[in-house]
Each structure stands twice: as C-alpha cells, then as structure tokens.
Coordinates of N, CA and C in Angstrom, one line a residue:
X1 N -84.1 -10.4 -47.0 CA -84.6 -12.0 -46.5 C -85.9 -12.2 -47.1
X2 N -86.1 -13.4 -47.6 CA -87.4 -13.6 -48.4 C -88.5 -13.7 -47.3
X3 N -88.2 -14.2 -46.3 CA -89.4 -14.3 -45.2 C -89.0 -14.0 -43.8
X4 N -89.7 -13.4 -43.0 CA -89.4 -12.9 -41.7 C -90.0 -14.0 -40.8
X5 N -89.0 -14.3 -39.8 CA -89.3 -15.4 -38.8 C -89.5 -14.8 -37.5
X6 N -90.5 -15.2 -37.0 CA -90.9 -14.6 -35.7 C -90.0 -15.3 -34.4
X7 N -90.0 -14.6 -33.4 CA -89.1 -14.9 -32.3 C -89.5 -16.4 -31.8
X8 N -90.7 -16.5 -31.6 CA -91.3 -17.8 -31.2 C -90.9 -19.0 -32.2
X9 N -91.1 -18.6 -33.5 CA -90.8 -19.7 -34.5 C -89.4 -20.0 -34.5
X10 N -88.5 -19.0 -34.4 CA -86.9 -19.2 -34.3 C -86.6 -19.9 -33.0
X11 N -87.1 -19.7 -31.9 CA -86.8 -20.4 -30.8 C -87.2 -21.8 -30.8
X12 N -88.5 -22.1 -31.5 CA -88.9 -23.6 -31.6 C -88.1 -24.2 -32.6
X13 N -87.6 -23.6 -33.6 CA -86.7 -24.1 -34.7 C -85.2 -24.5 -34.1
X14 N -84.6 -23.7 -33.2 CA -83.5 -23.8 -32.5 C -83.7 -25.0 -31.6
X15 N -84.6 -25.0 -30.9 CA -84.8 -26.0 -29.9 C -84.9 -27.5 -30.5
X16 N -85.7 -27.4 -31.8 CA -85.5 -28.7 -32.5 C -84.1 -29.2 -32.8
X17 N -83.3 -28.3 -33.3 CA -82.0 -28.5 -33.9 C -81.2 -29.1 -32.7
X18 N -81.4 -28.4 -31.3 CA -80.4 -28.8 -30.3 C -81.1 -29.9 -29.5
X19 N -81.8 -30.5 -30.0 CA -82.5 -31.8 -29.2 C -81.4 -32.6 -28.6
X20 N -81.5 -33.1 -27.5 CA -80.5 -34.0 -26.9 C -79.4 -33.2 -26.3
X21 N -79.3 -31.8 -26.3 CA -78.2 -31.0 -25.7 C -78.6 -31.1 -24.0
X22 N -77.8 -31.4 -23.2 CA -78.0 -31.4 -21.8 C -78.4 -30.1 -21.2
X23 N -77.9 -29.0 -21.7 CA -78.2 -27.5 -21.4 C -79.6 -27.1 -21.7
X24 N -80.0 -27.5 -22.9 CA -81.3 -27.1 -23.4 C -82.3 -27.9 -22.6
X25 N -81.9 -29.2 -22.3 CA -82.9 -29.9 -21.5 C -83.1 -29.4 -20.3
X26 N -81.9 -28.9 -19.4 CA -82.1 -28.2 -18.3 C -82.9 -27.0 -18.3
X27 N -82.5 -26.2 -19.4 CA -83.4 -24.9 -19.7 C -84.8 -25.2 -19.8
X28 N -85.2 -26.1 -20.4 CA -86.6 -26.4 -20.6 C -87.4 -27.0 -19.4
X29 N -86.6 -27.6 -18.4 CA -87.0 -28.2 -17.3 C -87.2 -27.1 -16.0
X30 N -86.1 -26.3 -16.0 CA -86.0 -25.2 -14.9 C -86.3 -23.7 -15.4
X31 N -86.6 -23.7 -16.6 CA -86.7 -22.4 -17.2 C -85.4 -21.7 -17.5
X32 N -85.6 -20.4 -18.2 CA -84.2 -19.5 -18.6 C -83.3 -19.2 -17.4
X33 N -82.1 -18.8 -17.6 CA -81.3 -18.6 -16.6 C -81.7 -17.2 -16.0
X34 N -81.7 -17.0 -14.8 CA -81.9 -15.7 -14.0 C -81.0 -14.5 -14.5
X35 N -81.5 -13.4 -14.2 CA -80.7 -12.3 -14.5 C -79.4 -12.2 -13.5
X36 N -79.5 -12.6 -12.5 CA -78.3 -12.5 -11.6 C -77.3 -13.3 -12.0
X37 N -77.5 -14.5 -12.6 CA -76.5 -15.4 -13.1 C -75.6 -14.7 -14.3
X38 N -76.2 -14.1 -15.0 CA -75.7 -13.2 -16.1 C -74.7 -12.1 -15.6
X39 N -75.4 -11.3 -14.5 CA -74.7 -10.4 -14.0 C -73.5 -10.8 -13.2
X40 N -73.6 -11.8 -12.5 CA -72.3 -12.6 -11.8 C -71.2 -13.1 -12.8
X41 N -71.7 -13.7 -13.9 CA -70.7 -14.0 -14.9 C -70.0 -12.7 -15.4
X42 N -70.7 -11.6 -15.6 CA -70.0 -10.4 -16.0 C -69.0 -9.9 -15.1
X43 N -69.6 -9.9 -13.8 CA -68.5 -9.4 -12.7 C -67.3 -10.3 -12.7
X44 N -67.4 -11.6 -12.7 CA -66.4 -12.6 -12.7 C -65.4 -12.2 -14.0
X45 N -65.9 -11.9 -15.1 CA -65.2 -11.6 -16.3 C -64.5 -10.4 -16.3
X46 N -65.3 -9.4 -15.7 CA -64.5 -8.0 -15.4 C -63.3 -8.2 -14.4
X47 N -63.5 -8.8 -13.3 CA -62.5 -8.9 -12.5 C -61.4 -9.8 -13.0
X48 N -61.5 -10.7 -13.8 CA -60.5 -11.5 -14.6 C -59.7 -10.6 -15.6
X49 N -60.4 -9.7 -16.3 CA -59.8 -8.8 -17.2 C -58.9 -7.8 -16.4
X50 N -59.3 -7.3 -15.3 CA -58.7 -6.2 -14.4 C -57.3 -6.9 -13.9
X51 N -57.6 -8.2 -13.4 CA -56.5 -9.0 -13.0 C -55.3 -9.2 -13.9
X52 N -55.8 -9.6 -15.1 CA -54.9 -9.7 -16.3 C -54.3 -8.4 -16.6
X53 N -54.9 -7.3 -16.8 CA -54.4 -6.0 -17.0 C -53.4 -5.7 -15.9
X54 N -53.7 -5.9 -14.7 CA -52.7 -5.6 -13.6 C -51.6 -6.5 -13.6
X55 N -51.7 -7.6 -14.0 CA -50.4 -8.4 -14.0 C -49.5 -8.1 -15.3
X56 N -50.2 -7.6 -16.5 CA -49.5 -7.1 -17.6 C -48.7 -5.7 -17.3
X57 N -49.5 -4.9 -16.6 CA -48.7 -3.7 -16.2 C -47.5 -3.9 -15.2
X58 N -47.8 -4.8 -14.4 CA -46.7 -5.1 -13.3 C -45.6 -5.9 -14.1
X59 N -45.9 -6.6 -15.0 CA -44.7 -7.4 -15.7 C -43.9 -6.2 -16.7
X60 N -44.7 -5.4 -17.2 CA -44.1 -4.3 -18.0 C -43.3 -3.4 -17.1
X61 N -43.8 -3.1 -16.0 CA -43.0 -2.3 -14.9 C -41.9 -2.9 -14.5
X62 N -41.9 -4.1 -14.2 CA -40.9 -4.9 -13.7 C -39.7 -4.9 -14.8
X63 N -40.1 -5.2 -16.1 CA -38.8 -5.2 -17.1 C -38.4 -3.8 -17.4
X64 N -39.2 -2.7 -17.1 CA -38.7 -1.5 -17.5 C -37.7 -1.0 -16.3
X65 N -38.0 -1.3 -14.9 CA -37.3 -1.0 -13.9 C -36.0 -1.8 -13.7
X66 N -36.2 -3.2 -13.6 CA -35.0 -4.0 -13.4 C -34.4 -4.6 -14.6
X67 N -33.1 -4.4 -14.8 CA -32.5 -5.1 -16.0 C -32.6 -6.7 -16.0
X68 N -32.7 -7.4 -16.9 CA -32.9 -8.8 -17.0 C -31.4 -9.3 -17.0
X69 N -31.3 -10.5 -16.3 CA -30.0 -11.0 -16.3 C -29.8 -11.5 -17.8
X70 N -28.3 -11.5 -17.9 CA -28.0 -11.8 -19.4 C -27.9 -13.5 -19.6
X71 N -27.4 -14.1 -18.5 CA -27.2 -15.5 -18.7 C -28.7 -16.2 -17.9
X72 N -28.9 -17.4 -18.7 CA -30.1 -18.0 -18.0 C -29.8 -18.6 -16.6
X73 N -30.6 -18.2 -15.6 CA -30.4 -18.7 -14.3 C -30.9 -20.2 -14.2
X74 N -30.2 -21.1 -13.6 CA -30.6 -22.2 -13.4 C -31.7 -22.5 -12.4
X75 N -32.6 -23.1 -12.6 CA -33.8 -23.4 -11.8 C -33.5 -24.3 -10.5
X76 N -34.4 -24.2 -9.5 CA -34.0 -24.9 -8.3 C -34.3 -26.3 -8.4
X77 N -35.2 -26.7 -9.5 CA -35.4 -28.0 -9.5 C -34.4 -28.9 -10.2
X78 N -33.2 -28.3 -10.8 CA -32.3 -29.0 -11.4 C -31.1 -29.4 -10.3
X79 N -30.3 -30.3 -10.7 CA -29.3 -30.7 -9.7 C -28.1 -29.7 -9.8
X80 N -27.4 -29.5 -8.7 CA -26.4 -28.5 -8.8 C -25.2 -28.9 -9.8
X81 N -24.7 -27.8 -10.3 CA -23.8 -28.1 -11.3 C -22.4 -28.8 -10.4
X82 N -21.8 -29.8 -11.3 CA -20.8 -30.6 -10.8 C -19.6 -29.7 -10.6
X83 N -19.0 -29.8 -9.6 CA -17.6 -28.9 -9.5 C -16.3 -29.9 -9.9
X84 N -15.6 -29.4 -10.7 CA -14.7 -30.3 -11.4 C -13.3 -30.1 -10.7
X85 N -13.3 -29.4 -9.6 CA -11.9 -29.1 -8.8 C -11.5 -30.4 -8.2
X86 N -12.3 -31.1 -7.6 CA -12.0 -32.3 -6.9 C -11.2 -33.5 -7.7
X87 N -11.7 -33.8 -8.9 CA -10.9 -34.7 -9.7 C -9.5 -34.1 -10.2
X88 N -9.4 -32.9 -10.5 CA -8.1 -32.2 -10.7 C -7.2 -32.4 -9.5
X89 N -7.8 -32.0 -8.4 CA -6.9 -32.1 -7.2 C -6.4 -33.6 -7.0
X90 N -7.3 -34.4 -7.1 CA -6.9 -36.0 -7.0 C -5.9 -36.4 -8.0
X91 N -6.0 -36.0 -9.4 CA -5.1 -36.3 -10.3 C -3.7 -35.6 -9.9
X92 N -3.8 -34.4 -9.6 CA -2.6 -33.8 -9.2 C -1.7 -34.3 -7.9
X93 N -2.6 -34.8 -6.9 CA -1.9 -35.5 -5.9 C -1.4 -37.0 -6.2
X94 N -2.0 -37.6 -7.1 CA -1.5 -38.9 -7.5 C -0.2 -38.6 -8.4
X95 N -0.2 -37.8 -9.3 CA 1.1 -37.5 -10.0 C 2.2 -37.1 -9.2
X96 N 1.8 -36.2 -8.1 CA 2.9 -35.7 -7.3 C 3.6 -36.9 -6.4
X97 N 2.6 -37.7 -5.8 CA 3.1 -39.0 -5.1 C 3.8 -39.8 -6.0
X98 N 3.3 -40.1 -7.2 CA 4.3 -41.0 -8.1 C 5.4 -40.5 -8.4
X99 N 5.6 -39.2 -8.6 CA 6.9 -38.5 -8.8 C 7.9 -38.6 -7.6
X100 N 7.2 -38.5 -6.4 CA 8.0 -38.4 -5.3 C 8.4 -39.8 -5.0
X101 N 7.5 -40.9 -5.2 CA 7.9 -42.4 -5.1 C 9.0 -42.7 -6.0
X102 N 9.1 -42.3 -7.3 CA 10.0 -42.5 -8.4 C 11.4 -41.8 -8.0
X103 N 11.3 -40.8 -7.2 CA 12.6 -40.0 -7.3 C 13.7 -40.9 -6.5
X104 N 13.3 -41.7 -5.4 CA 14.3 -42.4 -4.6 C 14.9 -43.6 -5.5
X105 N 14.1 -44.4 -6.2 CA 14.8 -45.4 -7.0 C 15.4 -44.7 -8.3
X106 N 14.7 -43.5 -8.7 CA 15.1 -43.1 -10.1 C 16.5 -42.3 -9.8
X107 N 16.9 -41.8 -8.6 CA 18.2 -41.3 -8.3 C 19.2 -42.3 -8.4
X108 N 19.0 -43.5 -8.0 CA 19.9 -44.5 -7.9 C 20.1 -45.3 -9.5
X109 N 18.9 -45.2 -10.1 CA 18.9 -45.8 -11.6 C 19.3 -44.7 -12.6
X110 N 19.2 -43.5 -12.5 CA 19.4 -42.6 -13.4 C 20.9 -42.7 -14.1
X111 N 21.9 -42.6 -13.0 CA 23.2 -42.6 -13.6 C 23.7 -43.7 -14.5
X112 N 23.0 -44.9 -14.0 CA 23.3 -46.1 -14.7 C 22.5 -46.4 -16.0
X113 N 21.4 -45.9 -16.2 CA 20.5 -46.1 -17.3 C 20.5 -44.8 -18.3
X114 N 20.8 -43.5 -17.8 CA 20.8 -42.6 -18.6 C 19.5 -41.6 -18.6
X115 N 18.6 -42.0 -18.0 CA 17.3 -41.3 -18.0 C 17.2 -40.1 -17.0
X116 N 17.2 -38.9 -17.5 CA 17.2 -37.7 -16.8 C 15.9 -37.6 -15.9
X117 N 16.0 -37.2 -14.7 CA 14.7 -37.2 -14.0 C 14.6 -35.8 -13.4

C-alpha cells in the first residue's frame, strides 16, 4: 500500500462518507455501542444457530425413523373431496322407477307393437 492510514484518519474518512446515516448520527450522539450489546447479540445468534441445528437433527431423525406417505395428504384448509356415490344412487333410482313405471303400459303395448321389454 502506498500510504499508511492511521485509525483516526480512517474513522474520520468513513464518517464523512456515511454522513446522513441515522445509525452514524446515533453513534456520534450517544457514543459507541457498549460491549454487553455485542455479547447479547452473539448469545442470540448462538441460540438461533443451536435451534436451527436441533430442528435439522429432529427433521433428519424423523425422516429416518418414520416412512413418508407415498400420496400427498390433503391439507385441512381444503374442502373435503366430493363423494360421487349420491349422484349414482339417484340416477339408478330414477332409471329403476322409470323401468317399473313403463312395465305396466309396456306389457300391454309390447304384443301389439312388437317392442321387447
């Protein structure tokens, strides 16, 4: 590097570049962040990492121990699948009633017309 910049000079240069940044304004007004804030952030990040790792382990353990269903299960938020049995029962009933209703006149008309029933 052609010139060596001191820490103070570097800090002043960076502050000039970040003029108007609300975080920089807060730091200049209240001073630098205390050490306990950095430690608390590290603890939060560590707990988050441990929680993610535990969730990943539980997920892999679950996939190893229980077989996954082959078909996709329907979610509870969806409407239940429509049962097609009622329309089939209704159609069959109408056809049976129609056949029964036509047997009486058909028995008397069939010998005359020649339509087998």
